[in-house]
mmCIF file of C-alpha atoms in Angstrom:
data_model
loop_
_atom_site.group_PDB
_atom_site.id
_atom_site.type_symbol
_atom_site.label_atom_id
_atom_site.label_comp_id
_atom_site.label_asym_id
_atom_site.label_seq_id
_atom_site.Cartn_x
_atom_site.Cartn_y
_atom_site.Cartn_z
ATOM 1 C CA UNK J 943 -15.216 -42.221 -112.373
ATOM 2 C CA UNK J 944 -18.523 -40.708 -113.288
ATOM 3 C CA UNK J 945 -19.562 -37.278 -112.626
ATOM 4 C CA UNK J 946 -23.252 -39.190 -111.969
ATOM 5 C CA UNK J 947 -22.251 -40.774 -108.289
ATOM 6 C CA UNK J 948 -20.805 -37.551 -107.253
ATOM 7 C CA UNK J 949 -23.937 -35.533 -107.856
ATOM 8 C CA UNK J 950 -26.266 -37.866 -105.913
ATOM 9 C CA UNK J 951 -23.784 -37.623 -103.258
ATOM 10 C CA UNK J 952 -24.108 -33.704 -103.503
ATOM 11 C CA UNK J 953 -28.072 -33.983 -103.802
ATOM 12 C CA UNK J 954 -28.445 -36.431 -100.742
ATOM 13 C CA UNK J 955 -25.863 -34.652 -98.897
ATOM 14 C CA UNK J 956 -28.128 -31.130 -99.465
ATOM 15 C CA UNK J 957 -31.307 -33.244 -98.799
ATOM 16 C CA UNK J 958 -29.979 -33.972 -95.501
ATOM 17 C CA UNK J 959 -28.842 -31.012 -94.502
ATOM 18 C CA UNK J 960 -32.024 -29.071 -95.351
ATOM 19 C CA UNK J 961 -33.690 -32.043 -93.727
ATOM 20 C CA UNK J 962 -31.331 -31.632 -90.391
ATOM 21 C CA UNK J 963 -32.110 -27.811 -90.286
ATOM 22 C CA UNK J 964 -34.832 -27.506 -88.016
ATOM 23 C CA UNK J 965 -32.646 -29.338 -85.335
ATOM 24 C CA UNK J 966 -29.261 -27.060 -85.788
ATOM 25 C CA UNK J 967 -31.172 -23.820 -85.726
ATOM 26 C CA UNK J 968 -33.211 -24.944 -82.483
ATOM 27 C CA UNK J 969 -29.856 -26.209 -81.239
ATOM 28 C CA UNK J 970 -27.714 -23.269 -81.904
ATOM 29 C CA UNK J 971 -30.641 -21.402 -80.267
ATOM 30 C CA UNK J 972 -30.361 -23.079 -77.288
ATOM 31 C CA UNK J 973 -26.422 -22.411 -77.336
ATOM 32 C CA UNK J 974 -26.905 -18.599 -77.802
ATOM 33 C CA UNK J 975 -29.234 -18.360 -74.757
ATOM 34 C CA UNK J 976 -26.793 -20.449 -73.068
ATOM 35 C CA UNK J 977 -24.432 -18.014 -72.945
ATOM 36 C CA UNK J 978 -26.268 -14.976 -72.294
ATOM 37 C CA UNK J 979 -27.177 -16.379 -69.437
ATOM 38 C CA UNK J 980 -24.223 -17.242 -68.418
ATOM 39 C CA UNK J 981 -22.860 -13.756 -69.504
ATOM 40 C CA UNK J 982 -25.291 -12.155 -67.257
ATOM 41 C CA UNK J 983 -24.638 -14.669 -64.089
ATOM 42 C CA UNK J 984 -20.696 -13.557 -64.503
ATOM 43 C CA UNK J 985 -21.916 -10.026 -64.423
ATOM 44 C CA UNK J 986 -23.849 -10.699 -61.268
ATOM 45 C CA UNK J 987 -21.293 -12.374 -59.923
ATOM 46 C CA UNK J 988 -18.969 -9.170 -60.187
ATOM 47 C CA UNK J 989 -20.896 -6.571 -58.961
ATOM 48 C CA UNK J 990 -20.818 -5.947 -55.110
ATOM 49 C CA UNK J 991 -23.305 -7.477 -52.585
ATOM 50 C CA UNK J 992 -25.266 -5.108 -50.274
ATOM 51 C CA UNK J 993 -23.353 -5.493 -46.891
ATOM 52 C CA UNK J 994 -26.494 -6.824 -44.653
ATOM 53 C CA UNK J 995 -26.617 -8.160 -41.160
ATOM 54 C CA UNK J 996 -25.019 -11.828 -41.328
ATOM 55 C CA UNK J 997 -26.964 -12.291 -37.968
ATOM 56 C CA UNK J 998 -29.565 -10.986 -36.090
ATOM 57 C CA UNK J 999 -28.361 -7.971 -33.763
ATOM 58 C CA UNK J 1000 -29.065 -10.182 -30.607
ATOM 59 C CA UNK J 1001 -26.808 -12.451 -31.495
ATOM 60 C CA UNK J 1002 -24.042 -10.430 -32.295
ATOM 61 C CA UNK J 1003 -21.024 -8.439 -30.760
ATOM 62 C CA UNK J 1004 -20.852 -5.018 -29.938
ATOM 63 C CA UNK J 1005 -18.470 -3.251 -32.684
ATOM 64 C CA UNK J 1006 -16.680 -0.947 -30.149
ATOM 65 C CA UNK J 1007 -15.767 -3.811 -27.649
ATOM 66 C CA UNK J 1008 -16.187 -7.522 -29.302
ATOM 67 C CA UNK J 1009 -12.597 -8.684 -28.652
ATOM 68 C CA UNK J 1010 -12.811 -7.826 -24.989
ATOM 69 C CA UNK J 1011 -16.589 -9.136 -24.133
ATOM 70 C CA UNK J 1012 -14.872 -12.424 -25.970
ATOM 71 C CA UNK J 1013 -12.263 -12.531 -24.023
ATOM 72 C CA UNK J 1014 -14.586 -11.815 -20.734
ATOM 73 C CA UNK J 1015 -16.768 -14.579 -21.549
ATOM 74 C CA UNK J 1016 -14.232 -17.116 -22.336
ATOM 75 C CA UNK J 1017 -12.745 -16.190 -19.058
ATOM 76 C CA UNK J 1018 -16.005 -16.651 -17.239
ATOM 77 C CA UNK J 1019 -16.572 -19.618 -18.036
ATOM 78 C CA UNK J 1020 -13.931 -21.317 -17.579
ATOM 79 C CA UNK J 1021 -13.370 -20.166 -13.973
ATOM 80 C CA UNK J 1022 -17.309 -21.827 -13.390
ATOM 81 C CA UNK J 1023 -15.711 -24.705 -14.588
ATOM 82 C CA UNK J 1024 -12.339 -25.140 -13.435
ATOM 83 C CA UNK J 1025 -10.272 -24.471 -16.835
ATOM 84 C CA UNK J 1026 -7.218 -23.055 -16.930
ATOM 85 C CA UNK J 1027 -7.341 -20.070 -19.216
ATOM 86 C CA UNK J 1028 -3.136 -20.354 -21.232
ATOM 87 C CA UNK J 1029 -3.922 -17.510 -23.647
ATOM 88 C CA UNK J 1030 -6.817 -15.545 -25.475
ATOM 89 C CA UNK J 1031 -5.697 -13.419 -28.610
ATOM 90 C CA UNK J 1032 -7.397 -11.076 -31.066
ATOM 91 C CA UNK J 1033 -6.924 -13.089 -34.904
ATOM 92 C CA UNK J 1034 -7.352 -10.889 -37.794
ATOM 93 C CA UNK J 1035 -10.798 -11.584 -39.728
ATOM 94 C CA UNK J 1036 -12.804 -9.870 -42.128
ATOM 95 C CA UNK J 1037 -15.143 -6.859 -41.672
ATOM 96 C CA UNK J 1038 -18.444 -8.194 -40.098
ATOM 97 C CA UNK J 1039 -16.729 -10.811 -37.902
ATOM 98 C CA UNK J 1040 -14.377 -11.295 -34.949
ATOM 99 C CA UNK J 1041 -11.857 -13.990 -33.994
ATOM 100 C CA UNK J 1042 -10.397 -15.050 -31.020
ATOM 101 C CA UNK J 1043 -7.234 -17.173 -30.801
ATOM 102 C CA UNK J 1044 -7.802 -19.494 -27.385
ATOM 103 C CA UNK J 1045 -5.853 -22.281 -25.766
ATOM 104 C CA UNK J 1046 -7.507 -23.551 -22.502
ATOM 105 C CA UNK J 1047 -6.498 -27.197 -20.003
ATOM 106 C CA UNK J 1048 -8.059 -28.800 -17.709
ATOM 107 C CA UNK J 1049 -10.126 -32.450 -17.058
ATOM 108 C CA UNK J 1050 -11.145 -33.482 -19.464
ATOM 109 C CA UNK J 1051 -15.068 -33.097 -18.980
ATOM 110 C CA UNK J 1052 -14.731 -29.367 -18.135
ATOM 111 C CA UNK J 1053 -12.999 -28.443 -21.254
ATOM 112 C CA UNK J 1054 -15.503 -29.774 -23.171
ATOM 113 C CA UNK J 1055 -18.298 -28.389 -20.814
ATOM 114 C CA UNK J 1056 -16.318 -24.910 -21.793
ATOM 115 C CA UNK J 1057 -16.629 -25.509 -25.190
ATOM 116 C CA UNK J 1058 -20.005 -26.406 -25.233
ATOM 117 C CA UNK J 1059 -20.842 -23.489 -22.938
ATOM 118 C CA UNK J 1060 -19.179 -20.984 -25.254
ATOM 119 C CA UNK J 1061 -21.194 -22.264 -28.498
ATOM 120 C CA UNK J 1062 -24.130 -22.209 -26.746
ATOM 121 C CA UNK J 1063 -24.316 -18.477 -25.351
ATOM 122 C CA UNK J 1064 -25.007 -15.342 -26.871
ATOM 123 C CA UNK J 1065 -24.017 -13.863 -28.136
ATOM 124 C CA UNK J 1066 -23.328 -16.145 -31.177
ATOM 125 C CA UNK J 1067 -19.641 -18.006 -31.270
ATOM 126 C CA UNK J 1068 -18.626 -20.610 -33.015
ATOM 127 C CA UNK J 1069 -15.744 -22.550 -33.508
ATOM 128 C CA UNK J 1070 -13.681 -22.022 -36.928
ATOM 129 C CA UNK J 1071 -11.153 -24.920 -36.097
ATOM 130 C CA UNK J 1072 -10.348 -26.365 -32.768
ATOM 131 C CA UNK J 1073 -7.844 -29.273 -31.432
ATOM 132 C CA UNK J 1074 -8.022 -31.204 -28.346
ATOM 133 C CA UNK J 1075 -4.854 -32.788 -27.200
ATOM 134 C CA UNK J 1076 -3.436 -34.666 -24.098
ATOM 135 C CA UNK J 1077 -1.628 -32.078 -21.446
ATOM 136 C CA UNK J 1078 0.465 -33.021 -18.459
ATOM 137 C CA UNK J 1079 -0.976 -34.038 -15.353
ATOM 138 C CA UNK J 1080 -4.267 -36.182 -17.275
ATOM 139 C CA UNK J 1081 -5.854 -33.342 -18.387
ATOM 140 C CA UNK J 1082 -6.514 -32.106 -22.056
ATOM 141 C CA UNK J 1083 -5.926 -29.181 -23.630
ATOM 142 C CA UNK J 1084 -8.240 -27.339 -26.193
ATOM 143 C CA UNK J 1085 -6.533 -24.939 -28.542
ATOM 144 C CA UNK J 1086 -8.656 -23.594 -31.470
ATOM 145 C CA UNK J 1087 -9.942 -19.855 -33.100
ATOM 146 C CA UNK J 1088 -13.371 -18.663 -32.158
ATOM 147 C CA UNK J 1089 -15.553 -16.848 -34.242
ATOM 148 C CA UNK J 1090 -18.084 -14.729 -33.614
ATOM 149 C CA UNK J 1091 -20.027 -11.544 -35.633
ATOM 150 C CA UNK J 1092 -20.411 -8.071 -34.882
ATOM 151 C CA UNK J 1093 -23.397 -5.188 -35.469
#
């Protein structure tokens, strides 16, 4: 073999390449920005958010007594309704919010008039996960964990 075919190879190789450079250097540009960005969205992304208001104060619990006006209101309305109240317990939950462990039976329309009733009122609750099952006697019964915020 010739040493003549292997230097056009070299020459159109290093035409190309000087040809393709404008492309690689805007591309490897676009790479290095890339992942500053993404460097700096990581670092964002660690720091510590500003603990705000998740709601407005109207529509939230009282710190000192959440758990209890919870459990008063759950209680209140089911007696307007006819539900029997089985159990209302405190659940552990993070800082700016408090849950409430309820299982409640009845007809079936007034359990889900209590349900209803509680999501609507204020202050602000919400179910997290609920269950409605069949009870004895033709009613239902609604277990499931409230949740609700506090100022």
């Amino acid at each position: 073999m010739s040493r003549r075919p292997i230097l056009w190879g070299l020459l159109a190789g290093l035409l190309l390449a000087a040809m393709l450079a404008p492309w690689t250097g805007a591309a490897l540009g676009t790479l290095s920005k890339a992942r500053t960005a993404r460097a700096a969205a990581l670092a964002a992304l660690a720091e510590p958010v500003a603990s705000g208001p998740i709601v407005r104060s109207d529509l939230a619990f009282a710190k000192a007594s959440a758990v209890s006006t919870a459990r008063a209101r759950i209680e209140r309305v089911a007696r307007g309704g006819g539900v029997l109240v089985e159990s209302v317990v405190p659940v552990s939950a993070p800082a700016p919010l408090v849950m409430v462990g309820i299982r409640v039976s009845g007809p079936e329309k007034a359990v889900l008039a209590l349900a209803d009733a509680l999501e609507r009122e204020r202050p602000l609750m919400r179910f997290r996960a609920w269950r409605i099952a069949s009870a004895e006697g033709g009613g239902v019964r609604l277990s499931g964990t409230l949740v609700g915020a506090v100022r």
